[in-house]
């Protein structure tokens, strides 16, 4: 199987995150591999391992689009067990919205499928910075592939995949032919940690760098220029400040109700 | 005036409040048409007229629900072309966002999600980075596709009711070819409590409940609130995953969020820190949730919650 996993280098949510510059793009210092992409990578590794791993010709390609630092998301993926890495990077990509991002990634996937077809594209359920969940669906539309989003289980048998999805009022099982684009939730598995062997092995794996000209995308179609939405203003919300803190002396439940009454919330 | 298309998916017998919100918002932006999927009951048709819908579009195919989003996006793209819509409004559910995503590609239209308000010029307002910024954004394309969060518009019938005509829109025949098919769908049992995403009050419990959601549920019922949970509680199987609030669960913005036995990890805060008022009950004074609580109680939730529940019942008589 040839599986491409999209891995994004995102600002670590443990720190304050900021929007900068003319297009109010996210400040990417203190970035890490998006935690939600680790679930997609783990799902890919399990599918490959169940089929005999890389020795049996199974490929798990970690693909990241982003500035120079984004290569770290690819490196971490290789340490976890991806067989090869691809870093799509070009100054013209800066400020791409979901539409421009999906256009560039679709072109990269076509490029990577030129020698041998791609069976599956796996992604996390959302990026932890943009949080829109738009890219997997847009990618599927651009590539003309079936899309299964928010999969909480995933099985592949022959040329078909079966997945389970949970919504508020129902849960469902879905089926699609391969190739397909699948996004997975954090319920699907427990991502592994890179071990010492993995870290050493990763040093010998290749990371291919691709630019827009390699994948045949005109710079005007991506970045700020090619985006179909523009952020026109951004205002930081004042951080929440702590209010009254009391210690229970046997009547905190009553005091809680007094507080709710004073706030007209009863 | 600009043409606006509102997507309403399977309304059943009556429109939901969130549907009415979209219709009201749509009317403030232009002439509205409704693209409906599913049956059109008389009651729904009457409400659409009351809300001033100029046209009702229905798909030529009946089996859109048997596939994941792709044919719905194809139908909506055809409906947008039919009505010459400059703005398409959808609800902000995961499915709404995905239909919007594919529709955006089909129409070469910018997509903005999580919208809470739209100005007359099409500028959309939303909050990003887990509620730390409020931003305004605009599509640079001829058509814009917006998914709108519930509870941000007050539904209002039109001053001039309409008499909408119904039009059938041809769903492109190839739209199901590359779509995932639903092979089984099981309904979940309804809890009878308000829906978590639009509840006015949410009472949420975490690992501190130690397997017993009773105190949280009883307080929630006394307040007419929805029940939420941390991931630790849903992972432990104490409550269904649907109740999870946070980065990988639901984002809620209620008037009041009561957090009980939850430490307040960053991923939990991401889902609740835009609540108007936050109350926290936790044994550990060092819990990060106290940094954002308007009213914090350092104490045992098994004492505090039942006492508060009794007191509320007593006061409500
Ligand atoms: C990728 C990823 C996504 C995640 N997404 C989410 C998400 O969407 N939502 C989410 O909630 N978490 C999420 N998490 C998990 C998050 O990091 C925390 O682990 C989780 O929120 C902890 O839940 P908790 O506060 O209930 O448990 P704990 O952190 O164990 O806290 C329990 C709290 O209960 C208190 N307590 C114990 N007993 C009592 C008592 N009797 N009375 C009062 N207080 C008591 C303790 O003092 C403690 O503060 C995610 C993590 C990752 C890695």
Coordinates of C-alpha atoms and ligand atoms in Angstrom, one line a residue:
Chain A
X1 CA 0.0 0.0 0.0
X2 CA 1.1 3.5 -0.6
X3 CA -0.3 5.9 2.0
X4 CA 0.3 9.6 2.3
X5 CA -0.2 11.2 5.7
X6 CA -0.6 14.9 5.9
X7 CA 1.4 16.3 8.8
X8 CA 1.2 19.9 9.8
X9 CA 3.7 21.9 11.8
X10 CA 1.6 24.1 14.1
X11 CA 2.2 26.5 17.0
X12 CA 2.3 24.6 20.3
X13 CA -1.0 25.3 22.1
X14 CA 0.7 25.1 25.4
X15 CA 2.0 28.6 24.7
X16 CA 0.2 31.8 23.9
X17 CA -0.5 31.9 20.1
X18 CA -0.4 35.1 18.0
X19 CA -1.5 36.4 14.7
X20 CA 1.1 38.6 12.9
X21 CA 1.7 40.8 10.0
X22 CA -0.4 42.2 7.2
X23 CA -2.4 39.0 6.6
X24 CA -2.8 38.1 10.3
X25 CA -1.1 34.8 9.8
X26 CA -0.2 32.6 12.8
X27 CA 3.2 33.1 14.3
X28 CA 5.0 29.8 13.8
X29 CA 7.7 30.0 16.4
X30 CA 7.4 27.3 19.1
X31 CA 5.8 24.9 16.6
X32 CA 5.4 21.1 16.8
X33 CA 3.8 18.3 14.8
X34 CA 0.1 18.8 15.3
X35 CA -1.0 16.2 17.9
X36 CA -4.1 15.4 15.9
X37 CA -1.9 14.3 12.9
X38 CA -0.2 11.7 15.1
X39 CA -3.4 9.7 15.1
X40 CA -3.4 9.7 11.3
X41 CA 0.2 8.6 11.2
X42 CA -0.4 5.8 13.7
X43 CA -3.4 4.6 11.6
X44 CA -1.2 4.5 8.5
X45 CA 1.6 2.7 10.3
X46 CA -0.8 0.1 11.6
X47 CA -2.2 -0.5 8.1
X48 CA 1.3 -0.8 6.7
X49 CA 2.4 -3.1 9.5
X50 CA -0.6 -5.4 9.1
X51 CA 0.5 -5.9 5.5
X52 CA 4.1 -6.8 6.2
X53 CA 5.6 -3.3 6.6
X54 CA 8.1 -1.6 4.4
X55 CA 9.8 -4.9 3.6
X56 CA 6.6 -5.9 1.8
X57 CA 6.7 -2.7 -0.2
X58 CA 4.3 -0.7 2.0
X59 CA 5.0 3.0 2.0
X60 CA 4.0 5.6 4.5
X61 CA 4.9 9.0 3.2
X62 CA 4.7 11.9 5.6
X63 CA 3.9 15.1 3.6
X64 CA 4.1 18.5 5.2
X65 CA 3.5 21.9 3.5
X66 CA 5.0 24.9 5.2
X67 CA 8.1 27.1 5.8
X68 CA 11.5 25.7 6.6
X69 CA 10.6 24.8 10.2
X70 CA 7.9 22.5 8.9
X71 CA 10.5 19.9 8.1
X72 CA 10.5 19.1 11.8
X73 CA 7.0 17.7 11.6
X74 CA 8.3 15.4 8.8
X75 CA 11.3 14.4 10.9
X76 CA 9.1 13.5 13.9
X77 CA 6.9 11.4 11.6
X78 CA 10.0 9.5 10.3
X79 CA 11.0 8.9 13.9
X80 CA 7.6 7.4 14.6
X81 CA 8.0 5.1 11.6
X82 CA 7.0 6.8 8.3
X83 CA 9.1 5.3 5.5
X84 CA 9.8 8.6 3.8
X85 CA 9.2 12.3 4.1
X86 CA 8.2 15.1 1.7
X87 CA 8.4 18.8 2.5
X88 CA 6.5 21.0 0.2
X89 CA 7.9 24.5 0.7
X90 CA 7.9 27.7 -1.3
X91 CA 7.8 31.4 -0.2
X92 CA 4.7 31.9 -2.4
X93 CA 2.7 29.5 -0.1
X94 CA 2.7 31.8 2.9
X95 CA -0.7 32.9 3.9
X96 CA -2.6 30.2 2.0
X97 CA -6.2 29.6 3.2
X98 CA -7.9 26.2 3.0
X99 CA -8.7 26.5 -0.7
X100 CA -5.1 27.4 -1.7
X101 CA -3.7 24.8 0.7
X102 CA -5.8 22.0 -0.7
X103 CA -4.9 23.1 -4.2
X104 CA -1.1 22.8 -3.5
X105 CA -1.5 19.6 -1.5
X106 CA -3.6 18.0 -4.3
X107 CA -0.9 18.9 -6.8
X108 CA 1.8 17.4 -4.5
X109 CA -0.2 14.2 -4.1
X110 CA -0.7 13.9 -7.9
X111 CA 3.1 14.4 -8.3
X112 CA 3.8 11.7 -5.7
X113 CA 1.4 9.3 -7.4
X114 CA 3.0 9.7 -10.8
X115 CA 5.2 6.6 -10.5
X116 CA 2.9 4.4 -8.5
X117 CA -0.7 5.3 -7.5
X118 CA -1.5 6.4 -4.0
X119 CA -4.0 4.2 -2.2
X120 CA -4.9 6.3 0.7
X121 CA -4.5 9.9 2.0
X122 CA -4.8 10.2 5.8
X123 CA -5.2 13.4 7.8
X124 CA -6.0 14.4 11.3
X125 CA -9.5 15.6 12.1
X126 CA -8.5 19.3 12.1
X127 CA -5.4 21.3 12.3
X128 CA -4.9 22.6 15.8
X129 CA -4.2 26.1 14.5
X130 CA -6.7 26.8 11.7
X131 CA -9.3 24.4 13.2
X132 CA -11.5 24.5 10.2
X133 CA -11.4 20.8 9.1
X134 CA -11.9 22.1 5.5
X135 CA -8.8 20.7 3.9
X136 CA -9.6 17.0 3.8
X137 CA -13.0 17.6 2.1
X138 CA -11.5 20.1 -0.4
X139 CA -8.7 17.8 -1.2
X140 CA -11.1 15.0 -1.9
X141 CA -13.2 17.3 -4.2
X142 CA -10.1 18.4 -6.1
X143 CA -8.7 14.9 -6.5
X144 CA -12.2 13.5 -7.3
X145 CA -11.9 10.9 -4.6
X146 CA -14.3 9.7 -2.0
X147 CA -13.9 11.3 1.4
X148 CA -14.5 9.8 4.8
X149 CA -14.0 12.3 7.6
X150 CA -13.9 11.9 11.4
X151 CA -13.3 8.1 11.2
X152 CA -13.0 6.6 14.7
X153 CA -12.1 3.2 13.2
X154 CA -10.6 2.2 9.8
X155 CA -10.2 -1.1 8.1
X156 CA -9.0 -1.7 4.6
X157 CA -9.7 -5.0 2.8
X158 CA -8.8 -5.4 -0.8
X159 CA -9.7 -2.3 -2.7
X160 CA -12.3 -1.0 -0.1
X161 CA -12.2 0.7 3.2
X162 CA -14.8 0.5 6.0
X163 CA -14.9 3.2 8.8
X164 CA -17.1 4.0 11.7
X165 CA -18.2 7.6 12.5
X166 CA -20.0 9.0 15.4
X167 CA -22.3 12.0 15.2
X168 CA -24.5 13.5 18.0
X169 CA -27.7 11.7 17.2
X170 CA -26.4 8.6 15.3
X171 CA -23.4 6.5 14.6
X172 CA -22.7 5.1 11.2
X173 CA -20.6 2.7 9.2
X174 CA -19.4 3.8 5.8
X175 CA -17.7 2.2 2.9
X176 CA -15.6 3.6 0.0
X177 CA -13.4 2.3 -2.8
X178 CA -9.7 3.1 -2.7
X179 CA -8.1 5.5 -3.3
X180 CA -9.8 7.8 -0.8
X181 CA -9.1 10.7 1.6
X182 CA -9.7 9.8 5.2
X183 CA -9.5 12.0 8.3
X184 CA -9.4 10.3 11.7
X185 CA -10.4 11.4 15.2
X186 CA -8.4 11.1 18.4
X187 CA -10.6 8.1 19.3
X188 CA -9.1 5.8 16.6
X189 CA -5.9 4.7 18.3
X190 CA -3.1 5.6 20.8
X191 CA -0.2 7.1 18.8
X192 CA 3.2 5.5 19.6
X193 CA 6.2 7.5 20.9
X194 CA 9.4 7.5 18.7
X195 CA 11.8 5.0 20.4
X196 CA 15.6 5.1 20.2
X197 CA 15.7 2.7 17.3
X198 CA 13.2 4.8 15.4
X199 CA 15.2 8.0 16.1
X200 CA 18.3 6.4 14.7
X201 CA 16.6 4.9 11.7
X202 CA 15.0 8.2 10.8
X203 CA 18.4 9.7 10.2
X204 CA 18.8 7.4 7.2
X205 CA 15.4 8.1 5.7
X206 CA 15.0 10.5 2.8
X207 CA 13.2 13.8 2.9
X208 CA 12.3 15.1 -0.5
X209 CA 11.9 18.8 -0.8
X210 CA 9.3 20.0 -3.4
X211 CA 8.8 23.5 -4.6
X212 CA 5.8 24.9 -6.5
X213 CA 7.5 24.5 -9.9
X214 CA 8.2 20.8 -9.1
X215 CA 4.4 20.2 -8.7
X216 CA 3.4 22.5 -11.5
X217 CA 1.5 25.1 -9.5
X218 CA 1.5 28.7 -10.5
X219 CA 2.5 30.9 -7.5
X220 CA -0.5 33.1 -8.2
X221 CA -2.8 30.2 -7.3
X222 CA -1.6 30.0 -3.7
X223 CA -0.5 32.1 -0.8
X224 CA -2.2 35.4 -0.1
X225 CA -2.6 36.0 -3.8
X226 CA -4.4 32.7 -4.5
X227 CA -6.5 32.6 -1.3
X228 CA -10.3 33.0 -1.7
X229 CA -10.7 34.5 1.8
X230 CA -8.8 37.4 3.5
X231 CA -8.6 38.2 7.1
X232 CA -9.4 42.0 7.4
X233 CA -8.9 42.5 11.1
X234 CA -7.9 40.6 14.2
X235 CA -8.3 41.6 17.8
X236 CA -6.7 39.8 20.7
X237 CA -9.3 39.0 23.3
X238 CA -8.3 40.1 26.8
X239 CA -7.2 36.9 28.6
X240 CA -9.7 35.8 31.2
X241 CA -8.8 36.8 34.7
X242 CA -9.5 34.8 37.8
X243 CA -12.6 35.9 39.8
X244 CA -13.5 35.1 43.4
X245 CA -12.0 31.9 44.8
X246 CA -13.4 30.5 48.0
X247 CA -12.6 27.5 50.1
X248 CA -15.6 25.2 51.1
X249 CA -16.4 25.6 54.8
X250 CA -19.5 23.5 54.6
X251 CA -21.7 26.1 52.8
X252 CA -20.0 26.5 49.4
X253 CA -23.0 25.0 47.6
X254 CA -25.2 27.7 49.1
X255 CA -22.7 30.4 48.2
X256 CA -22.6 29.0 44.6
X257 CA -26.3 29.4 44.3
X258 CA -26.0 33.0 45.8
X259 CA -23.5 33.8 43.1
X260 CA -25.8 32.4 40.3
X261 CA -28.7 34.4 41.7
X262 CA -26.6 37.6 41.8
X263 CA -25.6 36.9 38.1
X264 CA -29.3 36.3 37.2
X265 CA -28.4 32.8 36.1
X266 CA -31.0 30.9 38.1
Chain B
X1 CA -30.2 43.0 -3.9
X2 CA -27.8 40.1 -3.6
X3 CA -29.1 36.6 -3.8
X4 CA -28.6 34.4 -0.7
X5 CA -29.0 30.6 -0.6
X6 CA -29.7 28.9 2.7
X7 CA -29.2 25.2 2.9
X8 CA -31.6 23.3 5.2
X9 CA -31.0 19.6 5.6
X10 CA -33.8 17.2 6.5
X11 CA -35.9 19.5 8.7
X12 CA -38.6 16.9 9.4
X13 CA -41.9 18.3 10.6
X14 CA -40.7 21.7 11.8
X15 CA -37.7 24.0 11.3
X16 CA -35.1 24.1 14.1
X17 CA -34.2 27.4 15.8
X18 CA -30.8 27.3 14.0
X19 CA -32.6 27.1 10.6
X20 CA -34.7 30.1 11.5
X21 CA -31.5 31.9 12.5
X22 CA -30.0 31.3 9.0
X23 CA -33.2 32.5 7.3
X24 CA -33.2 35.7 9.4
X25 CA -29.5 36.3 8.7
X26 CA -30.0 35.5 5.0
X27 CA -32.8 38.1 4.8
X28 CA -30.5 40.8 6.2
X29 CA -28.1 40.1 3.3
X30 CA -30.5 39.9 0.4
X31 CA -33.2 38.0 -1.4
X32 CA -33.2 34.5 0.1
X33 CA -33.9 31.1 -1.5
X34 CA -33.8 27.8 0.4
X35 CA -32.1 24.7 -0.9
X36 CA -33.9 21.9 1.0
X37 CA -32.9 18.2 1.3
X38 CA -35.5 15.8 2.5
X39 CA -39.2 15.9 2.7
X40 CA -41.1 19.3 2.6
X41 CA -43.9 19.1 5.2
X42 CA -46.7 21.7 5.2
X43 CA -45.6 23.2 8.5
X44 CA -42.1 23.8 7.1
X45 CA -43.4 25.3 3.9
X46 CA -45.6 27.7 6.0
X47 CA -42.6 28.7 8.1
X48 CA -40.4 29.3 5.1
X49 CA -43.1 31.6 3.7
X50 CA -43.3 33.4 7.1
X51 CA -39.6 33.9 7.0
X52 CA -39.7 35.4 3.5
X53 CA -38.0 32.7 1.4
X54 CA -38.5 33.6 -2.2
X55 CA -38.0 30.2 -3.6
X56 CA -37.7 26.6 -2.4
X57 CA -35.3 24.3 -4.2
X58 CA -35.5 20.5 -3.9
X59 CA -33.1 17.9 -5.3
X60 CA -34.1 15.6 -8.2
X61 CA -32.5 12.7 -6.3
X62 CA -33.9 11.2 -3.1
X63 CA -30.9 9.3 -1.9
X64 CA -28.5 12.1 -0.9
X65 CA -28.5 10.8 2.7
X66 CA -27.1 7.5 1.6
X67 CA -23.7 9.1 0.9
X68 CA -21.2 11.3 2.7
X69 CA -21.6 14.9 1.7
X70 CA -20.3 14.8 -1.9
X71 CA -23.7 14.6 -3.6
X72 CA -25.1 17.2 -1.3
X73 CA -22.3 19.6 -2.3
X74 CA -23.0 18.9 -5.9
X75 CA -26.7 19.6 -5.4
X76 CA -26.0 22.8 -3.6
X77 CA -23.6 23.9 -6.3
X78 CA -26.4 23.4 -8.9
X79 CA -28.9 25.2 -6.6
X80 CA -26.4 28.2 -6.2
X81 CA -26.1 28.4 -10.0
X82 CA -29.9 28.2 -10.4
X83 CA -30.5 31.1 -8.0
X84 CA -27.4 33.2 -8.9
X85 CA -26.5 33.2 -5.2
X86 CA -23.6 35.4 -4.1
X87 CA -23.8 34.0 -0.6
X88 CA -24.5 30.5 0.6
X89 CA -25.3 29.9 4.3
X90 CA -25.0 26.6 6.0
X91 CA -25.1 25.5 9.6
X92 CA -21.8 25.0 11.4
X93 CA -22.1 21.3 12.1
X94 CA -19.2 19.0 11.0
X95 CA -21.3 18.0 8.0
X96 CA -22.3 21.6 7.2
X97 CA -18.6 22.5 7.1
X98 CA -17.7 19.6 4.9
X99 CA -20.5 20.4 2.4
X100 CA -19.3 24.0 2.5
X101 CA -15.7 22.9 1.9
X102 CA -16.6 20.9 -1.3
X103 CA -19.0 23.5 -2.4
X104 CA -16.3 26.1 -2.2
X105 CA -14.1 24.2 -4.6
X106 CA -17.0 23.6 -7.0
X107 CA -18.0 27.3 -7.0
X108 CA -14.5 28.8 -6.8
X109 CA -15.8 30.4 -3.6
X110 CA -14.1 31.4 -0.4
X111 CA -15.3 29.4 2.6
X112 CA -15.5 30.9 6.1
X113 CA -16.5 28.6 9.0
X114 CA -17.5 29.3 12.7
X115 CA -19.1 32.6 11.7
X116 CA -21.0 34.4 14.5
X117 CA -22.1 37.6 12.6
X118 CA -22.1 38.9 9.0
X119 CA -22.0 42.6 8.0
X120 CA -24.0 43.9 5.1
X121 CA -20.9 43.9 2.9
X122 CA -20.3 40.2 3.5
X123 CA -17.6 40.6 6.1
X124 CA -17.8 37.6 8.5
X125 CA -16.8 37.7 12.2
X126 CA -15.5 34.7 14.1
X127 CA -13.1 33.8 16.9
X128 CA -9.9 31.8 16.3
X129 CA -7.1 30.1 18.2
X130 CA -9.4 28.6 20.8
X131 CA -11.1 31.9 21.5
X132 CA -8.0 34.0 21.9
X133 CA -8.7 36.3 18.9
X134 CA -11.8 37.8 17.3
X135 CA -11.3 38.2 13.6
X136 CA -13.1 39.6 10.6
X137 CA -12.7 37.9 7.2
X138 CA -14.1 38.3 3.8
X139 CA -14.2 36.1 0.7
X140 CA -12.3 37.7 -2.2
X141 CA -14.4 35.6 -4.7
X142 CA -17.7 36.4 -6.4
X143 CA -19.5 33.9 -4.2
X144 CA -18.9 33.3 -0.5
X145 CA -19.8 30.3 1.5
X146 CA -20.4 30.8 5.2
X147 CA -21.1 28.3 8.0
X148 CA -22.8 30.0 10.9
X149 CA -22.8 29.0 14.5
X150 CA -26.1 28.6 16.3
X151 CA -27.4 31.1 18.8
X152 CA -25.9 34.3 17.4
X153 CA -29.0 35.6 15.6
X154 CA -32.5 36.2 17.0
X155 CA -35.0 34.5 14.7
X156 CA -37.6 37.0 13.3
X157 CA -40.3 36.3 10.8
X158 CA -40.3 38.7 7.8
X159 CA -42.5 41.8 7.8
X160 CA -43.7 40.7 4.4
X161 CA -44.3 37.0 4.2
X162 CA -43.6 35.4 0.8
X163 CA -45.3 32.8 -1.4
X164 CA -42.3 30.8 -2.5
X165 CA -42.5 28.6 -5.6
X166 CA -40.9 25.2 -5.5
X167 CA -38.2 24.3 -8.1
X168 CA -36.6 20.9 -8.7
X169 CA -32.8 21.1 -9.1
X170 CA -31.1 18.4 -11.1
X171 CA -28.4 16.6 -9.0
X172 CA -25.4 15.9 -11.3
X173 CA -25.6 12.2 -12.2
X174 CA -21.9 11.5 -11.4
X175 CA -22.0 13.1 -7.9
X176 CA -22.3 9.7 -6.2
X177 CA -19.6 8.0 -8.2
X178 CA -16.7 9.0 -6.0
X179 CA -18.6 9.2 -2.7
X180 CA -18.4 7.1 0.4
X181 CA -21.6 5.2 1.0
X182 CA -23.4 4.8 4.4
X183 CA -24.0 1.1 5.0
X184 CA -25.4 1.3 8.4
X185 CA -26.8 4.2 10.6
X186 CA -27.9 3.7 14.2
X187 CA -29.9 6.4 16.0
X188 CA -28.8 7.1 19.5
X189 CA -31.2 7.4 22.4
X190 CA -32.0 11.1 23.2
X191 CA -31.1 12.2 26.7
X192 CA -34.0 14.6 27.1
X193 CA -31.6 17.3 28.2
X194 CA -30.8 20.4 26.1
X195 CA -28.4 20.0 23.2
X196 CA -24.8 20.6 24.4
X197 CA -23.7 23.0 21.6
X198 CA -26.6 25.5 22.1
X199 CA -27.4 25.0 25.8
X200 CA -27.6 28.2 27.8
X201 CA -26.1 26.4 30.8
X202 CA -23.6 23.5 30.8
X203 CA -22.6 21.5 33.8
X204 CA -19.4 19.5 33.0
X205 CA -17.7 16.8 35.0
X206 CA -14.2 15.3 34.8
X207 CA -12.0 12.6 36.3
X208 CA -12.8 14.0 39.7
X209 CA -16.2 12.3 39.4
X210 CA -14.6 9.0 39.8
X211 CA -17.2 7.2 37.7
X212 CA -20.3 8.7 39.2
X213 CA -21.9 11.4 37.0
X214 CA -24.9 11.6 39.4
X215 CA -24.0 14.9 41.1
X216 CA -23.4 16.6 37.8
X217 CA -26.6 15.3 36.2
X218 CA -28.7 16.3 39.2
X219 CA -27.3 19.8 39.2
X220 CA -27.8 20.0 35.4
X221 CA -31.4 19.0 35.7
X222 CA -32.1 21.5 38.5
X223 CA -30.7 24.2 36.2
X224 CA -32.2 22.9 33.0
X225 CA -28.7 22.5 31.7
X226 CA -26.8 20.3 29.3
X227 CA -24.2 17.8 30.6
X228 CA -20.6 18.1 29.4
X229 CA -17.4 16.2 30.2
X230 CA -13.7 16.2 30.0
X231 CA -11.9 13.8 27.8
X232 CA -10.6 11.9 30.8
X233 CA -14.3 11.2 31.7
X234 CA -15.4 10.2 28.2
X235 CA -12.2 8.0 27.7
X236 CA -13.0 6.2 31.0
X237 CA -16.4 5.4 29.5
X238 CA -18.4 7.1 32.3
X239 CA -20.3 9.1 29.8
X240 CA -20.8 9.1 26.0
X241 CA -18.1 10.7 23.8
X242 CA -20.7 13.2 22.5
X243 CA -20.5 15.0 25.8
X244 CA -16.8 15.8 25.5
X245 CA -16.0 19.5 25.5
X246 CA -12.7 20.7 24.2
X247 CA -10.3 20.7 21.3
X248 CA -11.4 17.3 20.0
X249 CA -14.9 17.5 21.4
X250 CA -17.5 20.3 21.3
X251 CA -16.9 24.0 21.5
X252 CA -19.5 25.6 23.7
X253 CA -20.2 29.3 24.5
X254 CA -23.0 29.1 27.1
X255 CA -24.1 31.9 29.5
X256 CA -22.8 29.7 32.3
X257 CA -20.3 26.8 32.4
X258 CA -19.9 24.9 35.6
X259 CA -16.7 22.8 35.7
X260 CA -16.6 20.1 38.4
X261 CA -13.6 17.8 39.0
X262 CA -11.9 19.0 35.8
X263 CA -8.3 20.3 36.0
X264 CA -8.6 22.7 33.1
X265 CA -6.0 21.4 30.7
X266 CA -5.4 23.6 27.6
X267 CA -7.4 21.2 25.4
X268 CA -10.4 21.4 27.7
X269 CA -10.1 25.2 27.9
X270 CA -10.1 25.4 24.1
X271 CA -13.8 24.3 24.2
X272 CA -15.2 26.4 27.0
X273 CA -13.3 29.6 27.6
X274 CA -15.7 31.7 25.6
X275 CA -18.5 31.0 28.1
X276 CA -19.9 34.2 29.6
X277 CA -19.5 33.0 33.2
X278 CA -17.3 30.1 34.4
X279 CA -17.7 28.4 37.8
X280 CA -15.2 25.8 38.9
X281 CA -15.4 23.3 41.7
X282 CA -12.1 21.4 42.4
X283 CA -10.3 20.0 45.4
X284 CA -6.9 21.2 44.2
X285 CA -6.3 25.0 44.6
X286 CA -3.5 24.7 42.0
X287 CA -5.8 23.5 39.2
X288 CA -5.4 25.7 36.1
X289 CA -9.2 26.0 35.8
X290 CA -9.1 28.5 38.7
X291 CA -7.1 30.9 36.5
X292 CA -10.1 31.5 34.3
X293 CA -13.0 30.9 36.7
X294 CA -15.3 33.8 37.6
X295 CA -16.3 31.9 40.8
X296 CA -14.1 29.2 42.1
X297 CA -14.7 26.8 44.9
X298 CA -11.9 24.8 46.4
X299 CA -13.7 21.8 47.8
X300 CA -15.1 18.3 47.2
X301 CA -17.6 18.2 44.4
X302 CA -19.5 15.4 46.2
X303 CA -20.3 17.9 49.0
X304 CA -20.7 21.1 46.9
X305 CA -22.8 19.9 44.0
X306 CA -25.5 18.1 45.9
X307 CA -25.8 21.1 48.3
X308 CA -26.2 23.5 45.4
X309 CA -28.8 21.2 43.8
X310 CA -30.9 21.1 47.0
X311 CA -30.6 24.9 47.4
X312 CA -31.7 25.5 43.8
X313 CA -34.7 23.2 44.2
X314 CA -35.6 24.9 47.5
X315 CA -35.4 28.4 46.0
X316 CA -37.4 27.4 42.9
X317 CA -39.9 25.9 45.4
Ligands
LIG1 C1 -4.7 15.6 21.2 C2 -5.4 15.8 22.5 C3 -6.8 16.3 22.5 C4 -7.5 16.4 23.7 N1 -8.8 16.9 23.6 C5 -9.4 17.1 24.8 C6 -10.8 17.6 24.8 O1 -11.4 17.9 23.8 N2 -11.4 17.8 26.0 C7 -10.7 17.6 27.2 O2 -11.4 17.8 28.3 N3 -9.5 17.1 27.2 C8 -8.8 16.8 26.1 N4 -7.6 16.3 26.1 C9 -7.1 15.8 27.4 C10 -6.5 16.9 28.3 O3 -5.2 17.1 28.0 C11 -6.7 16.4 29.8 O4 -6.0 15.2 30.0 C12 -8.1 16.2 30.3 O5 -8.9 17.4 30.0 C13 -8.1 15.9 31.8 O6 -9.4 15.7 32.2 P1 -9.8 16.0 33.7 O7 -9.5 17.4 34.0 O8 -11.1 15.5 33.9 O9 -8.8 15.1 34.5 P2 -7.5 15.4 35.5 O10 -6.6 16.3 34.8 O11 -7.1 14.2 36.0 O12 -8.2 16.3 36.6 C14 -9.1 15.9 37.5 C15 -9.4 17.0 38.5 O13 -10.4 16.6 39.4 C16 -10.1 17.1 40.7 N5 -10.8 16.3 41.6 C17 -10.6 15.0 41.9 N6 -11.5 14.6 42.8 C18 -12.2 15.6 43.1 C19 -13.4 15.8 44.0 N7 -13.9 14.8 44.7 N8 -13.9 17.0 44.1 C20 -13.4 18.1 43.3 N9 -12.4 17.9 42.5 C21 -11.8 16.7 42.4 C22 -8.6 17.0 40.7 O14 -8.1 18.0 41.7 C23 -8.2 17.4 39.3 O15 -7.9 18.8 39.1 C24 -6.8 16.1 24.9 C25 -5.5 15.7 24.9 C26 -4.8 15.5 23.8 C27 -3.4 15.1 23.8

